[in-house]
PDB file of C-alpha atoms in Angstrom:
ATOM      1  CA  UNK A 932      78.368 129.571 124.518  1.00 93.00           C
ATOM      2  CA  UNK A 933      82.300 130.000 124.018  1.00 98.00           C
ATOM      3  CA  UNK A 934      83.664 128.756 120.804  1.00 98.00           C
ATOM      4  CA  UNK A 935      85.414 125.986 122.634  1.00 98.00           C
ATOM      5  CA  UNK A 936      82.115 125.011 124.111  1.00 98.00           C
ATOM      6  CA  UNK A 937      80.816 125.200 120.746  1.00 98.00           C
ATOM      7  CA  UNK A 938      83.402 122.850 118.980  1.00 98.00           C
ATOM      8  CA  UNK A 939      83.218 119.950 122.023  1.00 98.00           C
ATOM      9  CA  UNK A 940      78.958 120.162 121.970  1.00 98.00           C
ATOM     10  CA  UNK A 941      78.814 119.461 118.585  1.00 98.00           C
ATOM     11  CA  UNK A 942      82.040 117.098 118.484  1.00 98.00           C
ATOM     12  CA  UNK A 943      80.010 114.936 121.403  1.00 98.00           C
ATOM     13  CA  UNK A 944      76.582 115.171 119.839  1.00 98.00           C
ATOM     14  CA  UNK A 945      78.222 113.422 116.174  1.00 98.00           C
ATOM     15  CA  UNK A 946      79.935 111.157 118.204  1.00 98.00           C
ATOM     16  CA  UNK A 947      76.821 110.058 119.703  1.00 98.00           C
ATOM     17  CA  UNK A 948      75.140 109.647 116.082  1.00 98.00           C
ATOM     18  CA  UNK A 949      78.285 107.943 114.874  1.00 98.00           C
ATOM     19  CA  UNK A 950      78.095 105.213 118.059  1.00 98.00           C
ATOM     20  CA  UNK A 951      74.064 105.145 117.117  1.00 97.00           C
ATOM     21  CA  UNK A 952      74.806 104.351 113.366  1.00 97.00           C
ATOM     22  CA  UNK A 953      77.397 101.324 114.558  1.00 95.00           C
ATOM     23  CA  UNK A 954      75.153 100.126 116.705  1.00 94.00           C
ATOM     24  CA  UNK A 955      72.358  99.907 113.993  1.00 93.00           C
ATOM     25  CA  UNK A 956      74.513  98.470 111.516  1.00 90.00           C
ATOM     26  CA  UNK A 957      73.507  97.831 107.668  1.00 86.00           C
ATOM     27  CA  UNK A 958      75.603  98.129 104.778  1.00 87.00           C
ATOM     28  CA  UNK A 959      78.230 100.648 104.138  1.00 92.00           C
ATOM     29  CA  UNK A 960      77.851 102.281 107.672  1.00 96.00           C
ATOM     30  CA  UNK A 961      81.343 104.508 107.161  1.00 94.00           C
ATOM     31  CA  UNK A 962      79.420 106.331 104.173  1.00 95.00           C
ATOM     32  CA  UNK A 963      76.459 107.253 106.324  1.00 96.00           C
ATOM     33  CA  UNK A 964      78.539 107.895 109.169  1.00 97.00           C
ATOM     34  CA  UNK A 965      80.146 110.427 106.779  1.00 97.00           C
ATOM     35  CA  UNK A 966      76.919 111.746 105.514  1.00 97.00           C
ATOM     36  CA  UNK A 967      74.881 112.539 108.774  1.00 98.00           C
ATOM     37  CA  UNK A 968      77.641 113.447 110.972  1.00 98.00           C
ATOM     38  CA  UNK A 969      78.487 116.144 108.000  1.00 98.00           C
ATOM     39  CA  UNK A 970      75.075 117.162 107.727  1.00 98.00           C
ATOM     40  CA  UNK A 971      74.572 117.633 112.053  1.00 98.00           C
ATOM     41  CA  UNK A 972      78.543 119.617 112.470  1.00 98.00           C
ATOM     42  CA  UNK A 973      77.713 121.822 109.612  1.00 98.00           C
ATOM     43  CA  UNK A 974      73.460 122.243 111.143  1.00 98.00           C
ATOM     44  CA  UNK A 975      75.164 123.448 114.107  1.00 98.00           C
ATOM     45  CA  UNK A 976      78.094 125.347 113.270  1.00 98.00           C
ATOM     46  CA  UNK A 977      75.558 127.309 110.649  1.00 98.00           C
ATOM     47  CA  UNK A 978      73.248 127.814 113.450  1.00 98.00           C
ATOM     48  CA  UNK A 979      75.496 128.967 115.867  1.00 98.00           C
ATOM     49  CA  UNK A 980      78.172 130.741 113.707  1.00 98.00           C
ATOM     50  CA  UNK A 981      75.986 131.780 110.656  1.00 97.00           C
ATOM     51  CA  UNK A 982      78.903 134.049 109.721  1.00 97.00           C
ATOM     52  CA  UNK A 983      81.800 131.394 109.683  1.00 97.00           C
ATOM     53  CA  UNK A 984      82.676 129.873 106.544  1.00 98.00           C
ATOM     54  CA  UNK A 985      83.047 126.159 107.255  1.00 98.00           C
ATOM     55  CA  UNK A 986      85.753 123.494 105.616  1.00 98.00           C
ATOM     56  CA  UNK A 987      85.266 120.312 105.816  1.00 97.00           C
ATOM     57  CA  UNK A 988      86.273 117.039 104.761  1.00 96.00           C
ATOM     58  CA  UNK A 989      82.483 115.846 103.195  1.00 96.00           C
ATOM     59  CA  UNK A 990      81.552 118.782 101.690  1.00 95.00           C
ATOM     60  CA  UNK A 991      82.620 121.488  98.430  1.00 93.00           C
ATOM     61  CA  UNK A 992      85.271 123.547  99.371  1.00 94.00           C
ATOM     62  CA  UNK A 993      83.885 127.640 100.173  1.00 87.00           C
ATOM     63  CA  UNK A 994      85.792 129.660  98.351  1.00 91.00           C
ATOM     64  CA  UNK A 995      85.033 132.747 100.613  1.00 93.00           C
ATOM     65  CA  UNK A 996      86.795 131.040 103.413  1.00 96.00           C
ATOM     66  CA  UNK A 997      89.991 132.525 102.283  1.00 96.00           C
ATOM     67  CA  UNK A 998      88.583 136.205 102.709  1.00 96.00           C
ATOM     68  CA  UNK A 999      87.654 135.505 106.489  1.00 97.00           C
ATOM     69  CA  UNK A1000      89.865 134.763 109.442  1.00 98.00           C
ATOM     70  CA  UNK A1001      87.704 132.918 110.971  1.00 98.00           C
ATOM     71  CA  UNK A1002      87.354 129.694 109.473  1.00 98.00           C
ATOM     72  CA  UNK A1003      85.587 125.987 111.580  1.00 98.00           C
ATOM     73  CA  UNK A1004      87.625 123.114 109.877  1.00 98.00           C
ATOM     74  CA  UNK A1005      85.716 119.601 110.644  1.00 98.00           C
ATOM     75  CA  UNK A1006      86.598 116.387 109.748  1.00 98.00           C
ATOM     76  CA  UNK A1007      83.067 114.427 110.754  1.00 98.00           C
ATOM     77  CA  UNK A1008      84.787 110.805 110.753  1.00 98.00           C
ATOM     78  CA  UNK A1009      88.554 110.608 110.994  1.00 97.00           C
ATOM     79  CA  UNK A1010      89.126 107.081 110.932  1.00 95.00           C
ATOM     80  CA  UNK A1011      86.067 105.596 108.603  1.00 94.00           C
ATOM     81  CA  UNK A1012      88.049 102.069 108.527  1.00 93.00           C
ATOM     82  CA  UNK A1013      88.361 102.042 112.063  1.00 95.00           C
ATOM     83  CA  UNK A1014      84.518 103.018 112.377  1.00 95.00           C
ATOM     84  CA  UNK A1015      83.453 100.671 110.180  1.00 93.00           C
ATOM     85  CA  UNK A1016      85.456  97.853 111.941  1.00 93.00           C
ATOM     86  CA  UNK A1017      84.077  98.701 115.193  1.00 93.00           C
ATOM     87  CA  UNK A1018      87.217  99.400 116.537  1.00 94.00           C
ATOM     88  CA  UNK A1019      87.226 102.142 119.211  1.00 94.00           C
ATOM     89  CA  UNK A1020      90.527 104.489 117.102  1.00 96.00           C
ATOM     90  CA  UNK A1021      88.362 107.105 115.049  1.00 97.00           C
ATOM     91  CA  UNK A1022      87.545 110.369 116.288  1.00 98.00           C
ATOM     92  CA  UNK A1023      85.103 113.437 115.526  1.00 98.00           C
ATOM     93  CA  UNK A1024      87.194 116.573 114.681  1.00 98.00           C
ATOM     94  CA  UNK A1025      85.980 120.357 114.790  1.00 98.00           C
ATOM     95  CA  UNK A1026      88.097 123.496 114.872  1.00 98.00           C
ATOM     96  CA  UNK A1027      88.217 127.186 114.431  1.00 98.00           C
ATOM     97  CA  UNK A1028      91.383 128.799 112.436  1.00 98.00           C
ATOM     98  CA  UNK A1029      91.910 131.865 113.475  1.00 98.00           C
ATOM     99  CA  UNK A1030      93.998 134.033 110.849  1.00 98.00           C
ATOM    100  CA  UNK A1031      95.395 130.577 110.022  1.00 97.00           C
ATOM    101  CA  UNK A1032      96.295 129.216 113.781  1.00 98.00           C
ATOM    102  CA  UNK A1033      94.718 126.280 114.918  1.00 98.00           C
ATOM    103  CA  UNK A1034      93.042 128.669 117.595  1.00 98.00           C
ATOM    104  CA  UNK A1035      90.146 125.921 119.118  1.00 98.00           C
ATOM    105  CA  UNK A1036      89.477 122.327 118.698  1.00 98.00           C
ATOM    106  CA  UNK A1037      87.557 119.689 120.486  1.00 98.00           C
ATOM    107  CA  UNK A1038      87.776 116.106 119.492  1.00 98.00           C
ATOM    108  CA  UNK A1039      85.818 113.317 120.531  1.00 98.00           C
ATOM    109  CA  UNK A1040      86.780 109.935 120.963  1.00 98.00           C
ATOM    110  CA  UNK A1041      83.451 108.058 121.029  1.00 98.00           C
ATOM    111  CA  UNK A1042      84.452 104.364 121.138  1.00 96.00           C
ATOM    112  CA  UNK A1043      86.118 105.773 124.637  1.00 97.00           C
ATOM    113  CA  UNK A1044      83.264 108.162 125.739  1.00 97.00           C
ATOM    114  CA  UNK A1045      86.031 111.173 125.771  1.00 97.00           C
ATOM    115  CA  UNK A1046      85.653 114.320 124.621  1.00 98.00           C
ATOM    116  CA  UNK A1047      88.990 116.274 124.596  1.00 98.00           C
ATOM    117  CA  UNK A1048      89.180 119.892 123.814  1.00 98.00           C
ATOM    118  CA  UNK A1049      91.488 122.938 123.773  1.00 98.00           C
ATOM    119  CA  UNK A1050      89.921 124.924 126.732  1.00 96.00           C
ATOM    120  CA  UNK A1051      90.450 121.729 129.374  1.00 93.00           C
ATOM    121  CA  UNK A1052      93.141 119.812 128.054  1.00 93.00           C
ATOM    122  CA  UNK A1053      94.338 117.228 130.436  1.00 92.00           C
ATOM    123  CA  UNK A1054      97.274 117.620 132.476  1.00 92.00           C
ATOM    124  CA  UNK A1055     100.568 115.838 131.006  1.00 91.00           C
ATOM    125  CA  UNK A1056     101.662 112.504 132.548  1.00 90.00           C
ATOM    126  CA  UNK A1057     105.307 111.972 133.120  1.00 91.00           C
ATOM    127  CA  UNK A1058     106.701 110.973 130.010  1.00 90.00           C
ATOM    128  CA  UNK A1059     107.774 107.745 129.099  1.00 89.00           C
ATOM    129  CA  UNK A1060     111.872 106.290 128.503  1.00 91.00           C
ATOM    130  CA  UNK A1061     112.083 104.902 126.407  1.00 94.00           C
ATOM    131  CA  UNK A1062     109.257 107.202 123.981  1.00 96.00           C
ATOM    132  CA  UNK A1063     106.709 105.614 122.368  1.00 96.00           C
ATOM    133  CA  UNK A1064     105.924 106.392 118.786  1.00 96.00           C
ATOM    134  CA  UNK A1065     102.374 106.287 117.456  1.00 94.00           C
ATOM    135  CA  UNK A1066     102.315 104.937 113.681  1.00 90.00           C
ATOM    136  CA  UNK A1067      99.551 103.884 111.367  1.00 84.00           C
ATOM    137  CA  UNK A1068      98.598 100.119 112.179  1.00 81.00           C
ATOM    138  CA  UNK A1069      97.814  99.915 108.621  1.00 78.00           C
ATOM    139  CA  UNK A1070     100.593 101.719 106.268  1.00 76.00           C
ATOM    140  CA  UNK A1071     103.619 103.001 108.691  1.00 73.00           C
ATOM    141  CA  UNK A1072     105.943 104.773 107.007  1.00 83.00           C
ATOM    142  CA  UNK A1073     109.339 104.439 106.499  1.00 88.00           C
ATOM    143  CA  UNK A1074     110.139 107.695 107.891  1.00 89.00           C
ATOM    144  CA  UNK A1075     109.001 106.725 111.188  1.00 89.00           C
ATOM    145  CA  UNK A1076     110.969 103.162 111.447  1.00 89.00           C
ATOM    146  CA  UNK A1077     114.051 105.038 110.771  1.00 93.00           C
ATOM    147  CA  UNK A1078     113.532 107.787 113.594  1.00 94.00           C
ATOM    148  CA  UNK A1079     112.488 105.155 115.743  1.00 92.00           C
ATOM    149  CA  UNK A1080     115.701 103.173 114.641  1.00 92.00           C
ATOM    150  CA  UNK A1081     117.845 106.507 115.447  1.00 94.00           C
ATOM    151  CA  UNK A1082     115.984 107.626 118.938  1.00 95.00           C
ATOM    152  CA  UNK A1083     115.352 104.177 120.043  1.00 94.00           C
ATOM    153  CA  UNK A1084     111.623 104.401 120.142  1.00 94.00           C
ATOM    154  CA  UNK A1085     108.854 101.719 120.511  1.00 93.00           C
ATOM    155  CA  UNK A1086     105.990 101.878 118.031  1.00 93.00           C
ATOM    156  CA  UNK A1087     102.626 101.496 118.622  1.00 92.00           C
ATOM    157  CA  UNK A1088     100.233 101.043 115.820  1.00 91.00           C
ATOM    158  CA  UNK A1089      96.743 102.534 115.781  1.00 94.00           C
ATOM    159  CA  UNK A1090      94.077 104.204 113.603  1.00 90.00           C
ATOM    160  CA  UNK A1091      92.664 107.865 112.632  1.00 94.00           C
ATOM    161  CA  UNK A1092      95.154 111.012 113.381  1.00 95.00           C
ATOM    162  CA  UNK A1093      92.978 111.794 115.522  1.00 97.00           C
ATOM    163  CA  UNK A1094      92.919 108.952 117.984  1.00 97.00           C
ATOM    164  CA  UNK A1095      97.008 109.153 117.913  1.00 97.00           C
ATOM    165  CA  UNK A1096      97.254 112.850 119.012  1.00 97.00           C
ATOM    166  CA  UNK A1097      95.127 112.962 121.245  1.00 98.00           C
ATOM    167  CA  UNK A1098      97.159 109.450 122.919  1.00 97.00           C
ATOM    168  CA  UNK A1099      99.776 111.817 123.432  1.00 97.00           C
ATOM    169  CA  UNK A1100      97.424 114.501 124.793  1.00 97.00           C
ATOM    170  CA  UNK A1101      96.510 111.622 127.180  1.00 96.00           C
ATOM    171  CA  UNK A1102     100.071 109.783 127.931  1.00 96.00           C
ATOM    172  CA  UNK A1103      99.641 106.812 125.976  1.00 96.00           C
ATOM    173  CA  UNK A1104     102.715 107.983 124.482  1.00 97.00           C
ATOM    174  CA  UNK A1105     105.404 110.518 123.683  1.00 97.00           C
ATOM    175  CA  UNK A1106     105.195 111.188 120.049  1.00 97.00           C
ATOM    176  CA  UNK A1107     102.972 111.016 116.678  1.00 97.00           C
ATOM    177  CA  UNK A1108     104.919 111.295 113.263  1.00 95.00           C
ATOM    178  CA  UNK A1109     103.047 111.578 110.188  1.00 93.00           C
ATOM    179  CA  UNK A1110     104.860 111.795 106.422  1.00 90.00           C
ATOM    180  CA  UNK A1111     102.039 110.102 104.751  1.00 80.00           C
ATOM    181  CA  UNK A1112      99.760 112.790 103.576  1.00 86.00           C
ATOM    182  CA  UNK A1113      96.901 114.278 105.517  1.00 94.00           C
ATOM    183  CA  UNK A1114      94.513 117.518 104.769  1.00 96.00           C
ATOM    184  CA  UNK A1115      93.745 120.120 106.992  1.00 97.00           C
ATOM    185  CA  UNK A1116      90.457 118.622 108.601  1.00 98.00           C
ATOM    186  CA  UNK A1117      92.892 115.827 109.799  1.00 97.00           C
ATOM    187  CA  UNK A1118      94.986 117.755 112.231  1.00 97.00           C
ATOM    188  CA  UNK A1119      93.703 120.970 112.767  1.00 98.00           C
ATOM    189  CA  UNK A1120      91.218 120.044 115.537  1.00 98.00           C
ATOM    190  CA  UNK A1121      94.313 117.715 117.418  1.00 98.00           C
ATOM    191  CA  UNK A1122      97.015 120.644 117.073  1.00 98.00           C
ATOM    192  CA  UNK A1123      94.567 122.691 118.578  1.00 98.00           C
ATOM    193  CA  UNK A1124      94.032 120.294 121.836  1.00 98.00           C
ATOM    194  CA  UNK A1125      97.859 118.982 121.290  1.00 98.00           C
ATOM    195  CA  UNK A1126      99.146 123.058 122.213  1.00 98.00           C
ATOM    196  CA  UNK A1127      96.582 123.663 124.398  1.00 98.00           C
ATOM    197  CA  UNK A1128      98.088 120.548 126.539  1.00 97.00           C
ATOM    198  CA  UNK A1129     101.828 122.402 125.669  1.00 97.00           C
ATOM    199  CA  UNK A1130     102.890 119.421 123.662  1.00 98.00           C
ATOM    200  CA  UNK A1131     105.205 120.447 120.777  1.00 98.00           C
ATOM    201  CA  UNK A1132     102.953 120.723 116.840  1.00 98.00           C
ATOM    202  CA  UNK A1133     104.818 121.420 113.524  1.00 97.00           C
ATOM    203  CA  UNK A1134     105.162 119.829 110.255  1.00 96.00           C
ATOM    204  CA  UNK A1135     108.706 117.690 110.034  1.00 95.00           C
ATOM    205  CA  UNK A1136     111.036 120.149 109.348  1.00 95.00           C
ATOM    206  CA  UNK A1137     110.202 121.992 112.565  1.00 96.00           C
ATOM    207  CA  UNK A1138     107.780 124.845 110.739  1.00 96.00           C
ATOM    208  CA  UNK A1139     104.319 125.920 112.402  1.00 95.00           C
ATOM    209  CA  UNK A1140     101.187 124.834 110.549  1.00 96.00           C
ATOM    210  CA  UNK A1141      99.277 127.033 108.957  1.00 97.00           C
ATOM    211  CA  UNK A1142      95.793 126.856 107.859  1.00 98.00           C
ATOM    212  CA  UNK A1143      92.838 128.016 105.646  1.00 97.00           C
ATOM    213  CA  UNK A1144      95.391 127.909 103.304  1.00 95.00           C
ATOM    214  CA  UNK A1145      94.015 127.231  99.461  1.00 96.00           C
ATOM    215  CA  UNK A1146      95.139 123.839  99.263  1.00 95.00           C
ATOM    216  CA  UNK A1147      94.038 121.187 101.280  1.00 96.00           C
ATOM    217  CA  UNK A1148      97.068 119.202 101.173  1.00 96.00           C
ATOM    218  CA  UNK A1149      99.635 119.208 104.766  1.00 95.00           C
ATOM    219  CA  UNK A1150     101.642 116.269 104.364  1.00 92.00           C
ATOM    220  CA  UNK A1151     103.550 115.957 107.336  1.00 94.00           C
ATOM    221  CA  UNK A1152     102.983 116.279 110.937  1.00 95.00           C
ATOM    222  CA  UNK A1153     104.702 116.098 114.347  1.00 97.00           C
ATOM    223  CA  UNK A1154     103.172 116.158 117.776  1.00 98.00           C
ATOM    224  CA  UNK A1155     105.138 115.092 120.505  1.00 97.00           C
ATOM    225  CA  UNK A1156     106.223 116.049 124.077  1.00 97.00           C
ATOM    226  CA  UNK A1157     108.523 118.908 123.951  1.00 96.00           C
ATOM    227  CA  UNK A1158     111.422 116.738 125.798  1.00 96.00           C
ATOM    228  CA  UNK A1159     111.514 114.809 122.690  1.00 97.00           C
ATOM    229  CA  UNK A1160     110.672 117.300 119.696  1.00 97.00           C
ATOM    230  CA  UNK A1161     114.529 118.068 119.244  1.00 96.00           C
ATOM    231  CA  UNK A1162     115.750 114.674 118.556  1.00 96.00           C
ATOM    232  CA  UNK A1163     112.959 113.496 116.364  1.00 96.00           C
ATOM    233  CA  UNK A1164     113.680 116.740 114.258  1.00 96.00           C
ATOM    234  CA  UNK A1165     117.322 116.348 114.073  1.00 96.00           C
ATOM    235  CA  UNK A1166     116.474 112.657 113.212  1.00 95.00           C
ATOM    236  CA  UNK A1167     114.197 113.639 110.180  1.00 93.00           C
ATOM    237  CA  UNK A1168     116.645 115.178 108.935  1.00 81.00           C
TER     238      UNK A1168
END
């Protein structure tokens, strides 16, 4: 099995749980979610890739990752709100850094019964004038009203990172800007998918992203058709 084949198995097979634990219900089901979706990704990744270091978002940091270049970053539940609202905007995230590019990702979209991933990205759909902005139907930030304000772009609001890049990968819309904080296990997995499709990924002042890095922390992110990477930049700034 291919490392992309790898990353969307196990990406399906915790979406699955996940969709199995909502269905069940109980108290507090975006902790387990967390939990046993953790516990399967890293089962399989340590089965399959015993000599991968692994980082992810519900478990202690490996210190040797920094030694290898090959590094799986997972997030197990981007979008616990979402998931515990039973909304359909979370996601399952698992990638493989390679020498700090976002080399192979798969994420599933459960609530949808997708699983997108970097070796069969979709093709693009024409894009949309004017673009449509993804934001975070919870916080959006002011960064993104004002390049919206400047490039004349509707906003649409929706949940995990996740769910939003992979929109774009679809052709729900034209760009996702992100200024609000995020950690590698957010993105990795979606700029993986988001090149693979040839959609423009960088953090907003037009810089690649670079990962297994020692700190978590990336606190900005664009992905967006290329058509419309240029303007948002200059707009940023």
């Amino acid at each position: 099995m291919t490392d992309a084949e790898l990353a969307a198995s196990i990406a399906t097979e915790a979406g699955e749980l996940l969709l199995r634990i909502q269905r069940e219900g109980g108290e507090d089901i975006g902790a387990r979610g967390d939990r046993e979706a953790n516990a399967l990704i890293l089962e399989r990744l340590r089965a399959a890739r015993p000599a991968d270091p692994i980082l992810s978002e519900e478990s202690a940091d490996a210190p040797e990752r920094l030694t290898s270049s090959r590094v799986w970053i997972v997030d197990p539940l981007d979008g616990t709100r979402e998931f515990g609202e039973r909304r359909d905007d979370w996601a399952v995230h698992v990638a493989l850094a390679i020498d700090g590019h976002p080399a192979i990702g798969a994420v599933a979209l459960p609530g949808l019964g997708l699983t997108l991933s970097s070796d069969a990205p979709p093709s693009l759909r024409t894009a949309n004038h004017p673009p449509r902005m993804l934001v975070s139907r919870t916080r959006p930030s002011q960064l993104c009203a004002n390049v919206c304000g400047i490039i004349g772009a509707e906003t649409i609001g929706m949940g995990s990172a996740g769910a939003k890049a992979m929109a774009v990968v679809r052709g729900e819309a034209e760009i996702y800007l992100h200024s609000g904080g995020q950690h590698q296990w957010d993105n990795c997995a979606p700029a993986a998918v988001a090149l693979a499709a040839g959609l423009h990924v960088s953090r907003i002042d037009g810089s690649g992203i670079v990962y297994n890095q020692p700190g978590t922390s990336i606190p900005d992110l664009l992905i967006c058709r290329e058509e419309f990477a240029a303007c948002v930049l200059e707009a940023i700034c």
